[in-house]
């Protein structure tokens, strides 16, 4: 016996009996045979052998026996078993997953398919037999077949690594179903041509149908989004714009391509950007989600810088690339306009645009509450235009309406920002002022001053489309400083006061409070006396000397005095504030300028006085008049006085108004030779920035710093600072209120070279000025 391992030709314990019998018959019949049997080693380990047995004959043709070759085929058997197992496994997987398999010979057209391949198309396998390439081609949609053939050729030529396509194939029921087909080259011919391909078919009909439905829904949603008037903007978690619909284009006026990639903050006006950024940062840092769930109103800004109101809602998106939020934007410009119109109708008078009774009551209630907290007085004015009915009857309702609108405008000009001007109806107006003094008498003075301003405004001539009209109003006032009074009580009190005012005279003011009426009456009487004083020339100029460090007279300051025929001299502290409030300071100031210039003109002919200057105080009210330059120059020209002898003293408070306008006027007057001094320097609006721009000649140290300069280190330091500043700015400096030689000596030691005060003489009439000088020298 010949074999790969020693053994005997005996049946093993697991050898099939039929195999043994066949071997015995073949041996007995002296025939060849091949058989695979299990054999065992001495240790009992089984192994497979293949026995090839042939009869053995001698040269004479006589049978001599058999020769057998035994080969160990254990590995071959195991490999075959593994292949069989894998084939069964693959078959199970294919059957379980409804996978069709195919094998195609590109050279012969032979096609082999499995039962599942046929089942995917609704057939039994035998219904398609016999199969070849034509079977597949006839079942494939014509539009897809060309593509498949092209892809097969590309793969067979090695241009693509695998063959794959989604195709439509004809189902037995006549419908087209979607199949995914894949394949690879299995073998080639000896001359290198692709021969066999093997592949699979998958049913993807549900997936394609769902995908198409999803695509259709996506198109529909896109169409809906694009047709929306609202803006739909998607952004990343860094606030970068990713999509921008047509509505957003219309709202922000950016093209889609312009907007995509920009920071969303370019669409939000600066003050509101933090609001949007907060929600995005909250999402990133704390993953709060659902960002802005409710709509909020913000100010947006379009491509061209126009700011407009929007309503915005933002929500977190499911993961979709780098899109994290969707923002819905609505332009609410028109809605806001309508809301404003509704509010206007509800709370404002349609003719004058002033708050109506409803809004007045709301604001009055707020003021009452404020008074309760602050204990400061407030005032409620009721105004009624005098003879308004006559105007309507004579000139018509149109002129009457025009007058009401002009009265409304003038009332607004008469009060402070924050005070309320209201129209109740007809010719009745209401003014509500709060934040007055906590002192009753001071509050009365403030109220009377406010009423005076109103009367000044309303007594000026009106132009009613070419028709001049002189008007006036009666005013009733009630005041309060607590929340004890009810709203209705205050309205009644002001109405009662108005009734008394109308019964008195045109342009009269009447207080509901008798004590305040007394204060107001005294103030009104003084105002009337001021008019009389100006008309009857009751004002006088007194002069106070200004001395240099050598006790030489260098000039004087003109000081206004009022010689009342029955009350005697009235202090400027009493009448100057009233004159400024009523505007009388302007004609009074013009009179002072004329008098001072006439005095300078008289002195010009006397060599001893020709170089003296006169300092004239100019009030803020007077300097703010448009014609102040013309007024000063007229006074100089009319008198013949030399401009360089006129010095205008202005206060620091003037610099708190329109500095540029002040500067223009000062430069124009300086160009003609007029000089300027800042009075009471250090007590008001000391802005070095403005000081260095103005054409100043002199700084005056206020008497409040001179009074205690001997004993107060602080006053000494302030005086020294003013002097040092003046020297640095190449300005002269003068100190007022010098009453003792010690004060003068200290000021001189500090560097001040000019003085004014009782030490050198009190203010006196012009005729006494040089008499005092001669007496002092003698």
XYZ file of C-alpha atoms in Angstrom:
778
model
C 0.000 0.000 0.000
C 1.354 3.388 -0.938
C 0.168 6.450 1.037
C 1.201 9.610 2.813
C 0.958 8.047 6.237
C 1.103 4.336 7.285
C -2.249 2.648 7.443
C -4.213 -0.419 6.471
C -6.967 -0.770 3.980
C -9.567 -1.543 6.602
C -12.831 0.158 7.265
C -12.834 2.660 10.108
C -15.489 2.735 12.748
C -17.151 5.763 11.028
C -16.730 4.436 7.468
C -19.997 4.128 5.571
C -20.842 0.371 5.160
C -21.827 0.984 1.538
C -18.386 2.399 0.881
C -16.768 -0.716 2.372
C -19.000 -2.967 0.303
C -18.168 -1.075 -2.893
C -14.472 -1.407 -2.145
C -14.782 -5.147 -1.624
C -16.743 -5.668 -4.835
C -14.239 -3.629 -6.848
C -11.359 -5.685 -5.425
C -13.093 -8.948 -6.051
C -13.884 -7.932 -9.602
C -10.339 -6.814 -10.107
C -11.465 -3.199 -10.909
C -9.964 0.190 -10.034
C -11.704 2.499 -7.542
C -11.228 5.751 -5.570
C -12.742 6.301 -2.202
C -12.491 8.769 0.678
C -12.610 7.216 4.111
C -11.937 8.158 7.697
C -8.968 6.468 9.286
C -7.498 6.641 12.768
C -4.065 6.981 14.258
C -2.874 4.712 17.058
C -3.982 7.397 19.475
C -7.476 7.288 18.020
C -7.375 10.679 16.221
C -9.492 10.551 13.058
C -8.235 11.778 9.735
C -9.431 11.649 6.147
C -7.666 9.681 3.450
C -8.324 9.167 -0.238
C -7.573 5.626 -1.478
C -6.881 5.096 -5.169
C -6.773 1.302 -5.902
C -5.867 -0.338 -9.207
C -5.453 -4.115 -10.115
C -1.893 -5.297 -10.642
C -1.121 -7.572 -13.650
C 2.063 -9.347 -14.669
C 3.563 -9.422 -18.131
C 1.457 -12.389 -19.040
C -1.706 -10.645 -18.120
C -2.114 -12.649 -14.973
C -3.728 -10.873 -11.978
C -1.162 -10.502 -9.224
C -3.109 -8.394 -6.726
C -3.989 -4.720 -6.173
C -1.920 -1.626 -5.675
C -3.478 1.170 -3.568
C -2.317 4.767 -2.949
C -3.556 6.454 0.202
C -3.511 10.319 0.416
C -4.223 12.405 3.551
C -7.025 14.811 2.562
C -7.986 16.045 6.031
C -7.225 19.726 5.192
C -9.036 19.456 1.877
C -12.084 18.083 3.651
C -11.972 20.777 6.288
C -11.651 23.522 3.635
C -14.553 22.036 1.720
C -16.634 21.944 4.883
C -15.763 25.583 5.603
C -16.692 26.631 2.088
C -19.947 24.753 2.355
C -20.639 26.364 5.713
C -19.906 29.864 4.370
C -22.080 29.231 1.339
C -24.925 28.174 3.569
C -24.312 31.202 5.804
C -24.296 33.552 2.812
C -27.425 31.899 1.486
C -29.115 32.420 4.855
C -28.049 36.084 4.963
C -29.242 36.640 1.402
C -32.569 34.945 2.126
C -33.001 36.809 5.424
C -32.269 40.200 3.863
C -34.187 39.700 0.671
C -31.069 40.108 -1.482
C -31.130 39.103 -5.092
C -27.912 37.763 -6.595
C -26.821 37.606 -10.199
C -23.905 36.396 -12.268
C -23.461 37.797 -15.768
C -21.118 36.682 -18.514
C -20.288 39.759 -20.590
C -18.954 37.648 -23.413
C -21.818 35.174 -23.837
C -24.672 37.090 -22.235
C -25.372 34.211 -19.889
C -27.215 35.369 -16.774
C -27.721 33.400 -13.564
C -30.075 34.772 -10.910
C -31.443 33.452 -7.633
C -34.997 33.122 -6.403
C -34.791 36.400 -4.468
C -33.780 38.300 -7.625
C -37.002 37.137 -9.243
C -39.017 37.716 -6.061
C -37.985 41.389 -5.890
C -39.879 41.861 -9.148
C -42.860 39.754 -8.086
C -41.891 36.627 -10.096
C -41.126 33.015 -9.316
C -37.730 32.020 -10.616
C -39.164 29.549 -13.101
C -41.332 32.307 -14.606
C -38.227 34.089 -15.840
C -36.348 31.030 -17.053
C -34.368 30.755 -19.197
C -32.484 33.931 -18.248
C -29.836 35.839 -20.117
C -28.722 39.452 -20.486
C -31.867 40.283 -22.455
C -33.965 39.256 -19.451
C -32.334 41.951 -17.357
C -32.342 44.574 -20.086
C -36.028 44.058 -20.897
C -36.986 44.515 -17.264
C -34.884 47.698 -16.772
C -36.327 51.165 -17.412
C -35.034 52.523 -20.739
C -33.884 55.779 -19.100
C -31.774 53.833 -16.604
C -30.490 51.083 -18.917
C -28.086 53.303 -20.834
C -26.534 54.501 -17.607
C -26.153 50.942 -16.300
C -24.450 49.731 -19.505
C -22.112 52.722 -19.354
C -21.195 51.974 -15.741
C -20.669 48.270 -16.509
C -18.271 49.181 -19.291
C -16.381 51.612 -17.085
C -15.983 48.991 -14.365
C -14.996 46.223 -16.767
C -12.326 48.548 -18.188
C -11.024 49.349 -14.702
C -12.133 52.991 -14.780
C -14.225 52.688 -11.603
C -13.588 50.298 -8.701
C -17.124 48.893 -8.645
C -20.358 48.910 -10.577
C -23.376 50.455 -8.813
C -26.604 52.138 -9.861
C -30.091 52.917 -8.616
C -32.447 51.764 -11.343
C -36.132 51.240 -12.040
C -37.215 47.734 -13.011
C -40.629 46.529 -14.204
C -42.541 44.679 -11.499
C -44.862 41.839 -12.469
C -47.802 44.085 -11.507
C -46.709 46.625 -14.119
C -45.265 49.208 -11.744
C -41.713 50.459 -11.763
C -39.830 49.643 -8.579
C -36.462 50.993 -7.482
C -33.570 48.510 -7.238
C -30.024 49.125 -6.156
C -27.679 46.954 -8.261
C -24.021 46.415 -7.418
C -21.366 44.200 -8.888
C -17.686 43.429 -9.408
C -15.562 41.533 -11.945
C -15.265 37.897 -11.001
C -13.043 36.585 -13.797
C -11.503 37.478 -17.123
C -10.681 35.596 -20.329
C -7.157 34.523 -21.189
C -6.813 37.578 -23.431
C -7.746 39.900 -20.522
C -11.364 40.653 -21.341
C -13.864 40.748 -18.508
C -15.857 37.579 -18.503
C -17.944 37.028 -15.427
C -19.400 39.670 -13.091
C -21.163 38.863 -9.849
C -23.487 41.161 -7.983
C -26.577 41.820 -5.908
C -29.966 43.501 -6.134
C -31.509 45.398 -3.171
C -35.066 46.662 -2.913
C -34.769 50.436 -2.317
C -38.248 51.343 -3.469
C -39.415 52.462 -0.008
C -36.278 54.481 0.552
C -36.509 56.249 -2.811
C -40.218 56.871 -2.333
C -39.587 58.329 1.132
C -36.672 60.359 -0.198
C -38.761 61.713 -3.044
C -41.560 62.523 -0.637
C -39.075 64.223 1.642
C -37.627 66.149 -1.304
C -41.100 67.159 -2.373
C -41.927 68.283 1.133
C -38.614 70.124 1.269
C -39.436 71.883 -2.017
C -42.884 72.749 -0.724
C -41.417 74.040 2.528
C -38.801 76.012 0.603
C -41.535 77.500 -1.553
C -43.534 78.385 1.559
C -40.500 79.957 3.241
C -39.638 81.882 0.089
C -43.187 83.176 -0.275
C -43.397 84.355 3.358
C -43.365 88.092 3.997
C -41.576 87.385 7.263
C -37.835 86.998 7.126
C -36.453 83.518 7.830
C -32.743 83.498 8.651
C -30.727 80.531 9.851
C -27.483 81.051 11.757
C -24.677 79.013 13.258
C -23.876 78.987 16.959
C -21.330 81.714 16.197
C -24.030 83.950 14.791
C -23.018 83.528 11.145
C -25.868 83.749 8.621
C -26.333 80.489 6.680
C -29.622 80.985 4.813
C -31.616 84.108 3.974
C -35.076 83.939 2.430
C -36.754 86.394 0.070
C -38.692 87.955 2.944
C -35.414 88.735 4.713
C -34.079 90.263 1.498
C -37.066 92.599 1.345
C -36.853 93.512 5.034
C -33.105 94.168 5.277
C -32.439 95.031 1.595
C -29.423 92.711 1.457
C -29.218 90.243 -1.413
C -29.041 86.599 -0.382
C -25.461 86.230 -1.563
C -24.498 89.422 0.296
C -26.030 88.307 3.573
C -24.862 84.689 3.771
C -21.607 84.543 5.737
C -22.178 87.842 7.561
C -22.521 88.112 11.326
C -26.223 88.339 12.193
C -25.410 91.413 14.305
C -25.156 93.523 11.142
C -28.961 93.249 11.002
C -29.497 94.435 14.593
C -29.113 98.048 15.724
C -26.231 98.506 18.179
C -28.149 98.968 21.464
C -30.042 95.683 20.906
C -27.142 93.442 19.825
C -26.367 92.316 23.369
C -29.894 90.919 23.621
C -29.393 88.509 20.733
C -25.812 87.649 21.695
C -26.966 86.714 25.214
C -29.239 83.961 23.949
C -26.618 82.533 21.631
C -23.965 82.558 24.364
C -26.399 80.979 26.835
C -26.986 78.158 24.376
C -23.260 77.603 23.850
C -22.242 77.832 27.520
C -25.221 76.150 29.202
C -26.983 74.454 26.292
C -30.243 75.988 27.440
C -31.901 75.406 24.070
C -35.093 76.924 22.702
C -33.340 80.308 22.778
C -35.976 83.036 22.295
C -39.208 81.118 22.578
C -41.417 84.210 22.573
C -41.319 87.091 20.164
C -39.440 90.208 21.229
C -39.287 93.656 19.725
C -35.886 95.013 18.710
C -34.533 97.782 16.528
C -33.034 96.473 13.289
C -30.856 98.232 10.733
C -30.970 97.619 7.003
C -28.194 97.656 4.414
C -28.461 101.424 4.000
C -28.357 102.274 7.709
C -32.082 102.819 8.238
C -33.207 101.791 11.723
C -36.666 100.252 12.018
C -38.586 98.083 14.517
C -38.828 94.307 14.133
C -40.383 91.445 16.005
C -37.983 88.520 16.364
C -38.293 84.921 17.497
C -35.425 82.437 17.586
C -35.378 78.720 18.273
C -32.809 75.954 18.322
C -32.682 73.712 15.247
C -32.109 69.927 15.234
C -28.580 69.120 14.021
C -28.375 70.243 10.387
C -24.839 70.916 9.249
C -23.606 74.104 10.892
C -27.109 75.546 11.267
C -28.033 75.839 14.941
C -30.794 78.465 15.075
C -33.651 79.633 12.919
C -34.658 83.274 13.331
C -38.086 84.557 12.296
C -38.147 88.312 11.648
C -41.176 90.505 11.074
C -41.008 94.161 10.077
C -43.451 95.893 12.432
C -42.963 99.439 11.155
C -46.536 99.726 9.955
C -47.902 98.035 13.055
C -45.999 100.453 15.265
C -47.319 103.304 13.186
C -50.860 102.063 13.658
C -50.254 101.580 17.396
C -48.904 105.122 17.611
C -51.949 106.388 15.750
C -54.240 104.510 18.139
C -52.274 105.840 21.111
C -52.389 109.307 19.612
C -56.134 109.103 19.311
C -56.493 107.682 22.820
C -54.120 109.997 24.682
C -53.533 113.087 22.534
C -55.601 115.955 21.236
C -55.963 115.473 17.457
C -55.634 119.199 16.703
C -52.669 120.328 18.814
C -51.061 116.900 19.434
C -50.944 117.764 23.131
C -51.837 115.212 25.825
C -55.600 115.057 26.337
C -57.558 114.849 29.599
C -56.992 111.088 29.858
C -53.201 111.327 29.638
C -53.175 114.461 31.826
C -54.895 112.554 34.618
C -52.357 109.753 34.332
C -49.420 112.154 34.579
C -51.063 114.147 37.357
C -51.461 110.956 39.353
C -47.738 110.257 38.908
C -46.821 113.786 40.036
C -49.051 113.457 43.124
C -47.188 110.242 44.023
C -43.806 111.937 43.482
C -44.814 114.815 45.752
C -45.683 112.315 48.466
C -42.185 110.855 48.270
C -40.172 114.074 47.818
C -42.289 116.690 49.656
C -41.572 119.187 46.878
C -44.261 121.409 45.480
C -45.915 120.945 42.112
C -48.340 123.246 40.327
C -51.387 122.723 38.135
C -52.208 125.644 35.780
C -55.584 126.029 34.068
C -55.465 128.461 31.117
C -58.332 129.937 29.192
C -57.754 132.139 26.147
C -59.352 135.558 26.463
C -61.946 136.485 23.817
C -61.418 133.268 21.866
C -65.102 133.074 20.933
C -64.898 136.522 19.344
C -61.975 135.330 17.208
C -63.906 132.293 15.986
C -66.948 134.402 15.221
C -65.015 137.086 13.364
C -62.226 135.214 11.560
C -63.705 131.728 11.396
C -62.990 128.365 12.907
C -59.946 127.719 10.711
C -58.157 130.762 12.165
C -59.278 129.698 15.622
C -57.754 126.235 15.155
C -54.545 127.817 13.903
C -54.390 129.997 17.014
C -54.885 126.960 19.257
C -51.961 125.178 17.555
C -49.707 128.222 17.934
C -50.697 128.626 21.581
C -49.821 124.957 22.146
C -46.370 125.498 20.610
C -45.723 128.596 22.719
C -46.791 126.854 25.906
C -44.327 124.050 25.211
C -41.580 126.658 24.750
C -42.534 128.268 28.072
C -42.023 125.225 30.280
C -39.168 122.854 31.045
C -38.580 119.537 29.389
C -40.516 117.002 31.421
C -43.358 119.358 32.336
C -46.741 118.611 30.802
C -48.815 120.825 28.543
C -52.313 119.505 27.841
C -55.450 120.629 26.009
C -58.756 119.741 27.587
C -60.870 121.011 24.714
C -62.016 124.296 23.232
C -59.615 127.039 24.340
C -58.784 125.376 27.677
C -55.189 124.340 28.308
C -53.461 122.821 31.325
C -49.815 123.034 32.377
C -48.438 120.656 35.007
C -45.097 121.543 36.612
C -43.297 119.496 39.258
C -39.975 119.629 41.118
C -40.524 123.071 42.636
C -39.075 124.185 45.947
C -40.116 122.489 49.177
C -40.571 125.970 50.690
C -44.039 127.353 50.181
C -43.088 130.947 49.463
C -40.225 130.000 47.163
C -42.551 127.663 45.297
C -45.037 130.528 44.924
C -42.329 132.708 43.414
C -41.369 129.914 40.998
C -44.982 129.396 39.990
C -45.558 133.097 39.456
C -42.385 133.239 37.352
C -43.608 130.326 35.249
C -46.967 132.031 34.800
C -45.123 135.193 33.802
C -43.208 133.340 31.095
C -46.450 131.897 29.791
C -48.074 135.342 29.694
C -45.066 136.833 27.917
C -45.349 134.150 25.251
C -49.104 134.468 24.837
C -49.187 138.259 24.693
C -46.809 138.380 21.747
C -48.502 138.926 18.409
C -49.756 135.834 16.544
C -49.695 135.507 12.764
C -52.759 133.568 11.646
C -51.946 133.062 7.969
C -51.509 136.757 7.369
C -54.014 137.900 9.964
C -52.252 139.496 12.974
C -53.793 138.770 16.337
C -52.985 139.943 19.854
C -54.028 137.423 22.447
C -53.870 136.780 26.159
C -54.925 134.170 28.662
C -56.300 133.983 32.174
C -54.521 131.514 34.447
C -55.709 129.695 37.543
C -53.160 127.813 39.641
C -53.262 125.329 42.473
C -50.187 123.918 44.181
C -49.610 120.765 46.214
C -46.713 118.996 47.924
C -48.208 115.766 49.211
C -50.373 112.925 48.063
C -53.214 113.924 50.362
C -55.122 115.743 47.631
C -57.074 113.704 45.158
C -56.728 114.149 41.435
C -60.298 115.378 41.055
C -59.871 117.868 43.919
C -56.811 119.414 42.281
C -58.609 119.771 38.960
C -61.508 121.484 40.717
C -59.162 123.827 42.639
C -57.353 124.915 39.470
C -60.681 125.429 37.737
C -61.940 127.582 40.630
C -58.757 129.656 40.526
C -59.207 130.111 36.784
C -62.761 131.330 37.343
C -61.469 134.031 39.708
C -58.681 134.979 37.277
C -61.179 135.449 34.433
C -63.353 137.573 36.689
C -60.408 139.824 37.522
C -58.885 140.952 34.227
C -57.243 139.745 31.033
C -53.811 138.106 31.443
C -54.345 137.765 35.170
C -53.050 134.906 37.330
C -54.911 133.695 40.401
C -53.819 131.140 43.011
C -56.223 128.827 44.758
C -53.961 129.165 47.855
C -54.487 132.671 49.389
C -50.980 132.814 50.910
C -49.370 131.989 47.584
C -51.642 134.532 45.959
C -50.153 137.195 48.215
C -46.594 136.223 47.189
C -47.582 136.137 43.531
C -49.384 139.461 43.780
C -46.316 141.104 45.302
C -44.175 139.658 42.530
C -46.647 140.763 39.874
C -46.664 144.235 41.396
C -42.867 144.370 41.249
C -42.959 143.262 37.630
C -45.367 146.070 36.841
C -43.122 148.493 38.754
C -40.164 147.359 36.622
C -42.057 148.295 33.477
C -42.782 151.673 35.057
C -39.161 152.105 36.159
C -37.932 151.536 32.636
C -40.555 153.852 31.158
C -40.034 156.628 33.747
C -36.237 156.386 33.857
C -36.036 155.328 37.526
C -32.808 153.334 37.026
C -29.432 154.803 37.874
C -25.825 153.742 37.331
C -23.442 153.736 40.249
C -19.753 153.184 39.737
C -17.165 151.368 41.845
C -13.487 152.053 41.314
C -10.944 149.534 40.073
C -7.399 150.252 41.340
C -3.979 148.948 40.302
C -1.174 147.912 42.678
C 0.113 151.509 42.725
C -3.325 152.709 43.861
C -3.905 154.304 40.493
C -7.464 154.431 39.126
C -7.656 152.225 36.027
C -11.416 151.992 35.583
C -14.806 151.418 37.161
C -17.585 148.853 37.186
C -21.064 150.112 36.330
C -23.644 148.834 38.831
C -27.406 149.145 38.304
C -29.547 150.786 40.974
C -33.342 151.212 41.117
C -34.600 154.316 42.841
C -38.262 153.564 43.481
C -40.318 156.721 44.052
C -42.033 155.315 47.173
C -39.938 152.334 48.265
C -36.524 153.919 47.905
C -33.545 152.022 46.534
C -34.442 148.395 45.764
C -31.644 145.834 45.951
C -30.550 144.339 42.604
C -30.837 140.926 44.285
C -34.603 141.511 44.414
C -35.315 142.774 40.926
C -32.568 141.386 38.649
C -33.804 137.718 38.846
C -37.351 138.893 38.076
C -36.093 141.017 35.201
C -34.247 138.025 33.759
C -37.275 135.731 34.114
C -39.609 138.199 32.438
C -37.177 139.252 29.733
C -37.108 142.868 30.978
C -33.375 142.466 31.546
C -32.885 142.967 27.810
C -34.231 146.549 27.557
C -32.742 147.336 30.978
C -29.366 146.038 29.827
C -29.572 148.124 26.656
C -30.183 151.205 28.796
C -27.122 150.373 30.942
C -24.948 150.028 27.817
C -26.125 153.385 26.449
C -25.492 155.139 29.771
C -22.025 153.609 30.208
C -21.006 154.504 26.656
C -22.205 158.069 27.095
C -20.049 158.288 30.225
C -17.020 156.976 28.309
C -17.652 159.541 25.587
C -17.674 162.349 28.217
C -14.423 161.107 29.707
C -12.711 160.948 26.328
C -12.288 164.748 26.278
C -10.541 164.745 29.680
C -6.913 163.456 29.452
C -7.062 162.334 33.090
C -10.058 160.086 32.363
C -9.609 159.203 28.698
C -7.889 155.872 29.413
C -10.306 154.686 32.081
C -12.449 151.629 31.342
C -16.024 150.895 32.318
C -16.981 147.280 33.035
C -20.622 146.480 32.221
C -22.301 143.267 33.330
C -24.105 141.430 30.532
C -26.685 138.835 31.606
C -26.964 135.412 29.986
C -30.425 136.297 28.687
C -29.127 139.492 27.062
C -25.999 137.942 25.538
C -28.015 135.084 24.043
C -30.105 137.534 22.021
C -29.252 137.335 18.338
C -28.724 141.097 18.035
C -26.378 141.578 21.041
C -23.419 142.494 18.818
C -25.554 145.056 16.987
C -26.843 146.411 20.341
C -23.320 146.955 21.754
C -21.985 148.529 18.582
C -25.033 150.810 18.313
C -24.415 152.060 21.871
C -20.760 152.771 21.028
C -21.517 154.462 17.709
C -24.374 156.524 19.076
C -22.232 157.872 21.926
C -18.905 158.107 20.125
C -17.186 156.113 22.878
C -14.000 154.229 22.108
C -14.634 150.448 22.055
C -11.376 149.581 23.825
C -12.584 151.470 26.924
C -15.676 149.234 27.174
C -15.259 145.984 29.064
C -18.105 143.487 29.116
C -18.318 141.245 32.165
C -19.884 137.847 31.479
C -20.540 135.034 33.957
C -19.289 131.478 33.720
C -22.885 130.252 33.394
C -22.940 131.752 29.898
C -20.421 129.105 28.855
C -22.875 126.341 29.762
C -25.124 127.370 26.866
C -24.153 127.446 23.198
C -20.406 128.006 23.502
C -19.788 128.194 19.762
C -22.427 130.896 19.373
C -20.972 132.791 22.353
C -17.504 132.562 20.832
C -18.658 133.962 17.468
C -20.278 136.980 19.156
C -17.254 137.637 21.391
C -14.838 137.481 18.463
C -16.945 139.931 16.479
C -17.022 142.423 19.362
C -13.309 141.930 20.042
C -12.633 142.726 16.389
C -14.120 146.174 17.072
C -11.980 146.647 20.205
C -14.353 145.563 23.021
C -12.702 143.525 25.808
C -14.154 140.773 28.016
C -13.823 139.787 31.658
C -15.223 136.699 33.364
C -17.062 137.823 36.498
C -17.086 135.758 39.722
C -14.501 133.367 38.268
C -14.321 129.997 40.025
C -17.939 129.896 41.205
C -19.572 128.492 38.081
C -18.831 126.697 34.825
C -15.035 126.787 34.947
C -14.152 124.798 31.846
C -10.550 125.397 30.838
C -11.286 123.808 27.465
C -13.685 126.619 26.595
C -11.729 129.356 28.361
C -8.721 128.858 26.127
C -10.904 129.262 23.022
C -12.569 132.521 24.041
C -11.125 136.024 23.441
C -10.837 136.963 27.119
C -8.911 139.904 28.579
C -9.422 139.472 32.298
C -10.430 137.073 35.101
C -12.164 138.475 38.187
C -11.603 136.655 41.508
C -14.958 136.381 43.241
C -15.380 138.180 46.569
C -16.333 134.888 48.244
C -12.683 133.822 47.922
C -11.373 137.238 49.040
C -13.516 137.610 52.178
C -11.616 135.009 54.267
C -8.369 134.914 52.325
C -6.332 135.933 55.382
C -7.487 133.013 57.515
C -8.538 130.388 54.984
C -5.812 128.303 53.321
C -8.436 127.032 50.866
C -9.381 130.537 49.731
C -5.691 131.402 49.429
C -5.120 128.316 47.284
C -8.101 129.112 45.024
C -6.997 132.744 44.598
C -3.461 131.581 43.808
C -4.799 129.088 41.258
C -6.867 131.774 39.486
C -3.892 134.151 39.392
C -1.542 131.420 38.118
C -4.085 130.451 35.460
C -4.487 134.069 34.347
C -0.727 134.526 34.052
C -0.391 131.273 32.109
C -3.139 132.358 29.715
C -1.704 135.898 29.409
C -4.786 137.409 31.032
C -5.141 140.268 33.507
C -6.596 139.443 36.902
C -8.624 141.589 39.308
C -10.025 140.764 42.747
C -13.394 142.112 43.927
C -14.621 142.551 47.495
C -11.283 143.874 48.828
C -12.130 145.592 52.116
C -8.869 145.603 54.110
C -5.283 146.506 53.430
C -4.266 143.015 54.608
C -6.410 141.437 51.920
C -4.918 143.707 49.254
C -1.353 143.021 50.413
C -1.862 139.265 50.363
C -3.424 139.408 46.900
C -0.488 141.481 45.699
C 1.936 138.923 47.174
C 0.040 136.180 45.281
C 0.513 138.087 42.017
C -2.790 139.997 41.674
C -2.244 143.546 40.435
C -5.776 145.037 40.341
C -8.449 145.405 43.013
C -12.035 146.492 43.582
C -13.852 146.893 46.913
C -14.848 149.060 49.838
C -11.178 149.636 50.673
C -11.088 151.966 47.678
C -14.652 153.178 47.785
C -18.260 152.092 47.727
C -20.341 152.228 44.552
C -21.472 155.823 44.052
C -23.136 158.124 41.576
C -21.019 159.470 38.739
C -20.840 162.983 40.202
C -19.428 161.616 43.456
C -16.881 159.254 41.900
C -13.957 161.641 41.453
C -14.745 163.609 44.574
C -14.074 160.422 46.569
C -10.890 159.867 44.592
C -9.632 163.369 45.324
C -10.529 163.007 48.999
C -8.643 159.691 49.216
C -5.575 161.161 47.578
C -5.691 164.235 49.823
